[in-house]
């Protein structure tokens, strides 16, 4: 089965799952239309490669679809966006 990414707003995080198994999370804090990504963690023992990338891409695609923006406080999310310039437009302008 292919891992899937979904938002779990009641837990303030995006989750990547393989069926019922939780493989990783990208935690956030909501500030209006902005999501401040604070921490990303994936289970490295699951044997899936690229889980973190799949998780972040899915989360950012969802934020884009909702018309929001992100503040990448998490170093993994920040680094991922730096390596994928097509997502830089989602980063909230600094005030």
CSV table of N, CA and C in Angstrom, one decimal:
chain,number,residue,atom,x,y,z
A,1,UNK,N,0.8,-1.2,0.0
A,1,UNK,CA,0.0,0.0,0.0
A,1,UNK,C,0.9,1.2,0.0
A,2,UNK,N,0.5,2.2,-0.7
A,2,UNK,CA,1.2,3.5,-0.8
A,2,UNK,C,0.8,4.4,0.4
A,3,UNK,N,1.8,5.0,1.1
A,3,UNK,CA,1.5,5.8,2.2
A,3,UNK,C,0.7,7.1,1.8
A,4,UNK,N,-0.2,7.5,2.6
A,4,UNK,CA,-1.1,8.6,2.3
A,4,UNK,C,-0.9,9.7,3.4
A,5,UNK,N,-1.0,11.0,3.0
A,5,UNK,CA,-0.9,12.1,3.8
A,5,UNK,C,-2.2,12.8,4.0
A,6,UNK,N,-2.5,13.1,5.3
A,6,UNK,CA,-3.8,13.7,5.6
A,6,UNK,C,-3.6,14.7,6.8
A,7,UNK,N,-4.5,15.7,6.8
A,7,UNK,CA,-4.4,16.7,7.9
A,7,UNK,C,-5.2,16.1,9.1
A,8,UNK,N,-4.7,16.2,10.3
A,8,UNK,CA,-5.4,15.9,11.5
A,8,UNK,C,-5.5,17.1,12.3
A,9,UNK,N,-6.4,18.1,12.0
A,9,UNK,CA,-6.4,19.4,12.7
A,9,UNK,C,-6.7,19.3,14.2
A,10,UNK,N,-7.4,18.2,14.6
A,10,UNK,CA,-7.7,18.0,16.0
A,10,UNK,C,-6.4,17.8,16.8
A,11,UNK,N,-5.3,17.3,16.1
A,11,UNK,CA,-4.0,17.1,16.7
A,11,UNK,C,-3.0,18.1,16.2
A,12,UNK,N,-3.4,19.1,15.4
A,12,UNK,CA,-2.5,20.1,14.9
A,12,UNK,C,-1.3,19.5,14.2
A,13,UNK,N,-1.6,18.6,13.3
A,13,UNK,CA,-0.5,17.9,12.5
A,13,UNK,C,-1.0,17.3,11.2
A,14,UNK,N,0.0,17.1,10.3
A,14,UNK,CA,-0.3,16.3,9.2
A,14,UNK,C,0.3,14.9,9.5
A,15,UNK,N,-0.3,13.9,9.0
A,15,UNK,CA,0.1,12.5,9.3
A,15,UNK,C,0.4,11.8,8.0
A,16,UNK,N,1.4,10.9,8.0
A,16,UNK,CA,1.6,10.0,6.8
A,16,UNK,C,1.3,8.6,7.4
A,17,UNK,N,0.5,7.9,6.7
A,17,UNK,CA,0.1,6.6,7.2
A,17,UNK,C,0.2,5.5,6.1
A,18,UNK,N,0.4,4.3,6.5
A,18,UNK,CA,0.3,3.2,5.6
A,18,UNK,C,-0.8,2.3,6.2
A,19,UNK,N,-2.0,2.5,5.6
A,19,UNK,CA,-3.2,1.9,6.2
A,19,UNK,C,-3.5,2.5,7.5
A,20,UNK,N,-3.5,1.8,8.6
A,20,UNK,CA,-3.8,2.3,9.9
A,20,UNK,C,-2.5,2.6,10.7
A,21,UNK,N,-1.4,2.3,10.1
A,21,UNK,CA,-0.1,2.5,10.8
A,21,UNK,C,0.4,4.0,10.6
A,22,UNK,N,0.6,4.7,11.6
A,22,UNK,CA,1.2,6.0,11.6
A,22,UNK,C,2.7,5.9,11.3
A,23,UNK,N,3.1,6.6,10.2
A,23,UNK,CA,4.6,6.5,9.9
A,23,UNK,C,5.3,7.8,10.2
A,24,UNK,N,4.6,8.9,10.3
A,24,UNK,CA,5.2,10.1,10.6
A,24,UNK,C,4.2,11.3,10.8
A,25,UNK,N,4.7,12.4,11.3
A,25,UNK,CA,3.9,13.6,11.5
A,25,UNK,C,4.7,14.8,11.2
A,26,UNK,N,4.0,15.9,10.8
A,26,UNK,CA,4.5,17.2,10.7
A,26,UNK,C,3.6,18.1,11.5
A,27,UNK,N,4.1,18.5,12.7
A,27,UNK,CA,3.3,19.3,13.7
A,27,UNK,C,3.3,20.7,13.3
A,28,UNK,N,2.2,21.4,13.5
A,28,UNK,CA,2.0,22.8,13.2
A,28,UNK,C,1.2,23.5,14.3
A,29,UNK,N,1.3,24.8,14.3
A,29,UNK,CA,0.4,25.7,15.0
A,29,UNK,C,-0.3,26.6,14.0
A,30,UNK,N,-1.6,26.7,14.2
A,30,UNK,CA,-2.3,27.6,13.2
A,30,UNK,C,-2.4,29.0,13.7
A,31,UNK,N,-2.1,29.9,12.8
A,31,UNK,CA,-2.2,31.4,13.1
A,31,UNK,C,-3.0,31.9,11.9
A,32,UNK,N,-4.4,31.9,12.1
A,32,UNK,CA,-5.2,32.4,11.0
A,32,UNK,C,-5.1,31.5,9.8
A,33,UNK,N,-4.7,32.0,8.6
A,33,UNK,CA,-4.5,31.3,7.4
A,33,UNK,C,-3.0,30.7,7.3
A,34,UNK,N,-2.2,31.0,8.3
A,34,UNK,CA,-0.8,30.5,8.3
A,34,UNK,C,-0.7,29.2,9.2
A,35,UNK,N,0.1,28.3,8.7
A,35,UNK,CA,0.5,27.2,9.5
A,35,UNK,C,2.0,27.3,9.8
A,36,UNK,N,2.3,27.3,11.1
A,36,UNK,CA,3.7,27.4,11.5
A,36,UNK,C,4.1,25.9,11.8
A,37,UNK,N,5.0,25.4,10.9
A,37,UNK,CA,5.4,24.0,11.1
A,37,UNK,C,6.6,24.0,12.1
A,38,UNK,N,6.4,23.3,13.2
A,38,UNK,CA,7.3,23.3,14.3
A,38,UNK,C,8.2,22.0,14.4
A,39,UNK,N,7.7,20.9,13.9
A,39,UNK,CA,8.5,19.7,14.1
A,39,UNK,C,8.0,18.6,13.1
A,40,UNK,N,8.9,17.9,12.5
A,40,UNK,CA,8.6,16.8,11.6
A,40,UNK,C,9.4,15.6,12.1
A,41,UNK,N,8.6,14.4,12.1
A,41,UNK,CA,9.3,13.2,12.5
A,41,UNK,C,8.7,12.0,11.7
A,42,UNK,N,9.5,11.2,11.2
A,42,UNK,CA,9.1,10.0,10.5
A,42,UNK,C,9.8,8.7,11.1
A,43,UNK,N,9.1,7.6,11.0
A,43,UNK,CA,9.7,6.4,11.5
A,43,UNK,C,10.7,5.8,10.5
A,44,UNK,N,11.9,5.9,10.8
A,44,UNK,CA,13.0,5.5,9.9
A,44,UNK,C,13.1,3.9,9.8
A,45,UNK,N,12.4,3.2,10.6
A,45,UNK,CA,12.5,1.8,10.6
A,45,UNK,C,11.4,1.1,9.8
A,46,UNK,N,10.6,1.9,9.1
A,46,UNK,CA,9.4,1.4,8.3
A,46,UNK,C,9.8,0.8,7.0
A,47,UNK,N,11.1,1.1,6.5
A,47,UNK,CA,11.5,0.6,5.2
A,47,UNK,C,11.0,1.4,4.0
A,48,UNK,N,10.3,2.5,4.3
A,48,UNK,CA,9.9,3.3,3.2
A,48,UNK,C,11.0,4.4,3.0
A,49,UNK,N,11.4,4.7,1.8
A,49,UNK,CA,12.4,5.8,1.6
A,49,UNK,C,11.6,7.0,1.2
A,50,UNK,N,12.1,8.2,1.6
A,50,UNK,CA,11.4,9.4,1.2
A,50,UNK,C,10.2,9.8,2.0
A,51,UNK,N,9.9,9.2,3.1
A,51,UNK,CA,8.7,9.4,3.9
A,51,UNK,C,8.6,10.9,4.2
A,52,UNK,N,9.6,11.5,4.7
A,52,UNK,CA,9.6,12.9,5.1
A,52,UNK,C,9.3,13.8,4.0
A,53,UNK,N,9.9,13.5,2.8
A,53,UNK,CA,9.6,14.3,1.6
A,53,UNK,C,8.1,14.2,1.2
A,54,UNK,N,7.6,13.0,1.2
A,54,UNK,CA,6.2,12.7,0.8
A,54,UNK,C,5.3,13.4,1.8
A,55,UNK,N,5.6,13.4,3.1
A,55,UNK,CA,4.8,14.1,4.1
A,55,UNK,C,4.8,15.6,3.9
A,56,UNK,N,5.9,16.2,3.7
A,56,UNK,CA,6.0,17.6,3.6
A,56,UNK,C,5.3,18.1,2.3
A,57,UNK,N,5.6,17.4,1.2
A,57,UNK,CA,4.9,17.7,-0.1
A,57,UNK,C,3.4,17.6,0.0
A,58,UNK,N,2.9,16.6,0.7
A,58,UNK,CA,1.5,16.4,0.8
A,58,UNK,C,0.9,17.6,1.7
A,59,UNK,N,1.6,17.9,2.8
A,59,UNK,CA,1.1,19.0,3.7
A,59,UNK,C,1.1,20.3,2.9
A,60,UNK,N,2.2,20.6,2.2
A,60,UNK,CA,2.3,21.9,1.5
A,60,UNK,C,1.3,22.0,0.4
A,61,UNK,N,1.0,20.9,-0.3
A,61,UNK,CA,0.0,20.9,-1.4
A,61,UNK,C,-1.4,21.1,-0.8
A,62,UNK,N,-1.6,20.6,0.4
A,62,UNK,CA,-2.9,20.9,1.1
A,62,UNK,C,-3.0,22.3,1.5
A,63,UNK,N,-1.9,22.9,2.0
A,63,UNK,CA,-2.0,24.3,2.4
A,63,UNK,C,-2.2,25.2,1.2
A,64,UNK,N,-1.6,24.9,0.1
A,64,UNK,CA,-1.8,25.6,-1.2
A,64,UNK,C,-3.2,25.5,-1.6
A,65,UNK,N,-3.8,24.3,-1.5
A,65,UNK,CA,-5.2,24.1,-2.0
A,65,UNK,C,-6.2,24.9,-1.1
A,66,UNK,N,-5.8,25.1,0.2
A,66,UNK,CA,-6.7,25.9,1.1
A,66,UNK,C,-6.4,27.4,1.0
A,67,UNK,N,-5.4,27.8,0.2
A,67,UNK,CA,-5.1,29.2,0.1
A,67,UNK,C,-4.3,29.8,1.2
A,68,UNK,N,-3.6,29.0,2.0
A,68,UNK,CA,-2.9,29.4,3.1
A,68,UNK,C,-1.4,29.7,2.8
A,69,UNK,N,-0.7,30.0,3.9
A,69,UNK,CA,0.8,30.1,3.8
A,69,UNK,C,1.4,29.4,5.0
A,70,UNK,N,2.7,29.3,4.9
A,70,UNK,CA,3.5,28.6,6.0
A,70,UNK,C,4.6,29.4,6.5
A,71,UNK,N,4.9,29.1,7.8
A,71,UNK,CA,6.1,29.6,8.4
A,71,UNK,C,6.9,28.3,8.8
A,72,UNK,N,8.0,28.1,8.1
A,72,UNK,CA,8.8,26.8,8.3
A,72,UNK,C,9.8,26.9,9.4
A,73,UNK,N,9.3,26.9,10.7
A,73,UNK,CA,10.2,26.9,11.8
A,73,UNK,C,11.0,25.6,11.9
A,74,UNK,N,10.4,24.5,11.5
A,74,UNK,CA,11.0,23.2,11.5
A,74,UNK,C,12.1,23.2,10.5
A,75,UNK,N,13.3,22.8,10.9
A,75,UNK,CA,14.5,22.8,10.0
A,75,UNK,C,14.3,21.8,8.8
A,76,UNK,N,13.6,20.7,9.0
A,76,UNK,CA,13.3,19.8,7.9
A,76,UNK,C,12.4,20.4,6.8
A,77,UNK,N,11.3,21.1,7.3
A,77,UNK,CA,10.4,21.7,6.3
A,77,UNK,C,11.1,22.9,5.6
A,78,UNK,N,11.9,23.7,6.4
A,78,UNK,CA,12.6,24.8,5.8
A,78,UNK,C,13.6,24.3,4.7
A,79,UNK,N,14.4,23.3,5.1
A,79,UNK,CA,15.3,22.7,4.1
A,79,UNK,C,14.6,22.1,2.9
A,80,UNK,N,13.5,21.5,3.1
A,80,UNK,CA,12.8,20.9,2.0
A,80,UNK,C,12.3,22.0,1.0
A,81,UNK,N,11.8,23.1,1.5
A,81,UNK,CA,11.3,24.2,0.7
A,81,UNK,C,12.5,24.8,0.0
A,82,UNK,N,13.6,24.9,0.6
A,82,UNK,CA,14.8,25.5,0.0
A,82,UNK,C,15.2,24.6,-1.2
A,83,UNK,N,15.1,23.3,-1.1
A,83,UNK,CA,15.4,22.4,-2.2
A,83,UNK,C,14.3,22.3,-3.3
A,84,UNK,N,13.2,22.8,-3.0
A,84,UNK,CA,12.0,22.8,-4.0
A,84,UNK,C,11.5,24.2,-4.1
A,85,UNK,N,12.1,25.0,-5.0
A,85,UNK,CA,11.8,26.4,-5.1
A,85,UNK,C,10.3,26.6,-5.6
A,86,UNK,N,9.7,25.6,-6.1
A,86,UNK,CA,8.3,25.8,-6.6
A,86,UNK,C,7.3,25.9,-5.4
A,87,UNK,N,7.8,25.7,-4.2
A,87,UNK,CA,7.0,25.9,-3.0
A,87,UNK,C,7.3,27.1,-2.2
A,88,UNK,N,8.3,27.9,-2.6
A,88,UNK,CA,8.7,29.1,-1.9
A,88,UNK,C,7.6,30.1,-1.8
A,89,UNK,N,6.7,30.1,-2.7
A,89,UNK,CA,5.6,31.1,-2.7
A,89,UNK,C,4.7,30.9,-1.5
A,90,UNK,N,4.7,29.7,-0.9
A,90,UNK,CA,3.9,29.4,0.2
A,90,UNK,C,4.4,30.0,1.5
A,91,UNK,N,5.7,30.4,1.6
A,91,UNK,CA,6.3,30.9,2.8
A,91,UNK,C,5.8,32.3,3.0
A,92,UNK,N,5.2,32.5,4.2
A,92,UNK,CA,4.6,33.8,4.6
A,92,UNK,C,5.7,34.9,4.6
A,93,UNK,N,5.3,36.1,4.1
A,93,UNK,CA,6.2,37.2,4.2
A,93,UNK,C,6.5,37.6,5.6
A,94,UNK,N,7.7,37.9,5.9
A,94,UNK,CA,8.0,38.3,7.3
A,94,UNK,C,7.5,39.7,7.6
A,95,UNK,N,6.9,39.9,8.8
A,95,UNK,CA,6.3,41.2,9.1
A,95,UNK,C,7.3,42.1,9.7
